[in-house]
């Protein structure tokens, strides 16, 4: 009898231990990134769970945790507290978002830059399915480069002139990407060489709170000035006609732009000059997108209508006097490079009746 009791007690103890082990194993929240487990959190029934921060998802930006329950999926943000209802398995949800390289410029007399962002359509559509289209927003932040101090920026940054340009819809879509854009305010002639920067973002509203992720930011790829982008557009030619290059130009090339549009771009180019300080000085056909790397205009496409008339020596300075050639009006100029450097113009002092007097320290 005693032996039977001992065996019974041992068997019951094993069952209890096994039961407790299974129960303890089941009461946990498991967090996945793809098929990899990134966190396990033990659960106590009757309490709430605070969701952890998201994992590094490589090319994607973490948006939230998806919980599947009885064929129903729900998205939660990191830091949300939820009630515990049993076994929980969360899967990290990310979105691939980027700011496209460069910028576009208006082809009318009004000068605006447009920075574009792109989001993976599969990721975007997944968010819309979980939250609804009105809870998922794309947009572009645009800032004057000088106001950012060359630093990364977002909605929380204290940047004078920061613009938030939410997108109502995609500009266009490819098989995999939805592309959206944001424009600057009108850029005055004196600011054609001022640099602007853009950064795409995506916001989701989860449980009444809005969470925003930002595309990676690069000074090389996402900073541009209006003159440089205009020059790139004007110089964009093809030797043969295609669907994209359908407009024949006066120089026998083909352009994406009509003659009217090219004239508007040319008029903007005429507002900027590059003054060389070598030798007796001259106006060169150069442009830059970032003030660091300069490119030559194809002289068959664009030739500056200005020249350096003379250089005046004045107490440690050389003054380059720029005038029009062939009847061109030098007063059209609003900004300039001098010796490869951008200097904000002083119109009140430098523009005179017989030319533009640009000082350079000798």
Coordinates of C-alpha atoms in Angstrom, one line a residue, residues 102-106 111-115 142-146 184 187-198 219-233 265 268-269 271-274 286-295 297 335-337 340-343:
X102 CA 17.7 65.1 -56.7
X103 CA 14.7 67.4 -57.3
X104 CA 12.5 68.6 -60.1
X105 CA 11.9 72.2 -61.0
X106 CA 8.9 74.1 -62.4
X111 CA 10.3 78.9 -59.7
X112 CA 9.6 76.0 -57.4
X113 CA 11.5 72.9 -56.5
X114 CA 9.8 69.6 -55.9
X115 CA 11.3 66.8 -53.8
X142 CA 11.4 70.7 -47.1
X143 CA 13.8 73.1 -45.5
X144 CA 16.3 75.8 -46.4
X145 CA 19.7 74.0 -46.2
X146 CA 21.4 76.8 -44.2
X184 CA 8.7 74.7 -52.0
X187 CA 11.8 80.9 -55.0
X188 CA 12.8 84.5 -55.8
X189 CA 15.6 85.2 -58.3
X190 CA 18.0 86.3 -55.6
X191 CA 17.6 82.8 -54.0
X192 CA 18.2 80.7 -57.1
X193 CA 21.5 79.6 -55.7
X194 CA 20.2 79.0 -52.2
X195 CA 20.1 75.3 -51.4
X196 CA 17.0 73.4 -50.2
X197 CA 16.7 69.9 -48.8
X198 CA 13.9 67.4 -48.8
X219 CA 23.4 65.6 -48.1
X220 CA 24.7 64.4 -51.5
X221 CA 21.3 63.1 -52.8
X222 CA 18.7 65.3 -51.1
X223 CA 20.1 68.9 -51.3
X224 CA 19.7 71.0 -54.4
X225 CA 19.4 74.6 -55.6
X226 CA 16.9 75.8 -58.2
X227 CA 19.5 77.0 -60.7
X228 CA 21.4 73.7 -60.8
X229 CA 18.2 71.7 -61.2
X230 CA 17.1 74.0 -64.0
X231 CA 20.4 73.6 -65.7
X232 CA 20.1 69.8 -65.6
X233 CA 16.6 70.0 -67.1
X265 CA 14.1 77.5 -68.3
X268 CA 15.9 81.4 -65.3
X269 CA 19.5 80.4 -66.3
X271 CA 19.5 85.1 -64.0
X272 CA 22.8 83.5 -62.7
X273 CA 26.4 83.9 -63.8
X274 CA 29.7 82.2 -62.9
X286 CA 29.1 76.5 -65.5
X287 CA 26.5 75.3 -63.0
X288 CA 26.3 73.3 -59.8
X289 CA 23.6 71.5 -57.9
X290 CA 25.3 71.7 -54.6
X291 CA 28.0 74.4 -54.8
X292 CA 30.8 71.8 -54.6
X293 CA 30.8 70.1 -58.0
X294 CA 30.6 72.2 -61.1
X295 CA 29.5 71.1 -64.6
X297 CA 27.0 73.7 -70.1
X335 CA 22.7 85.9 -58.3
X336 CA 26.3 84.8 -59.0
X337 CA 29.2 82.5 -58.3
X340 CA 33.6 78.9 -57.7
X341 CA 32.0 80.2 -54.4
X342 CA 28.5 81.3 -53.9
X343 CA 28.2 84.8 -52.5

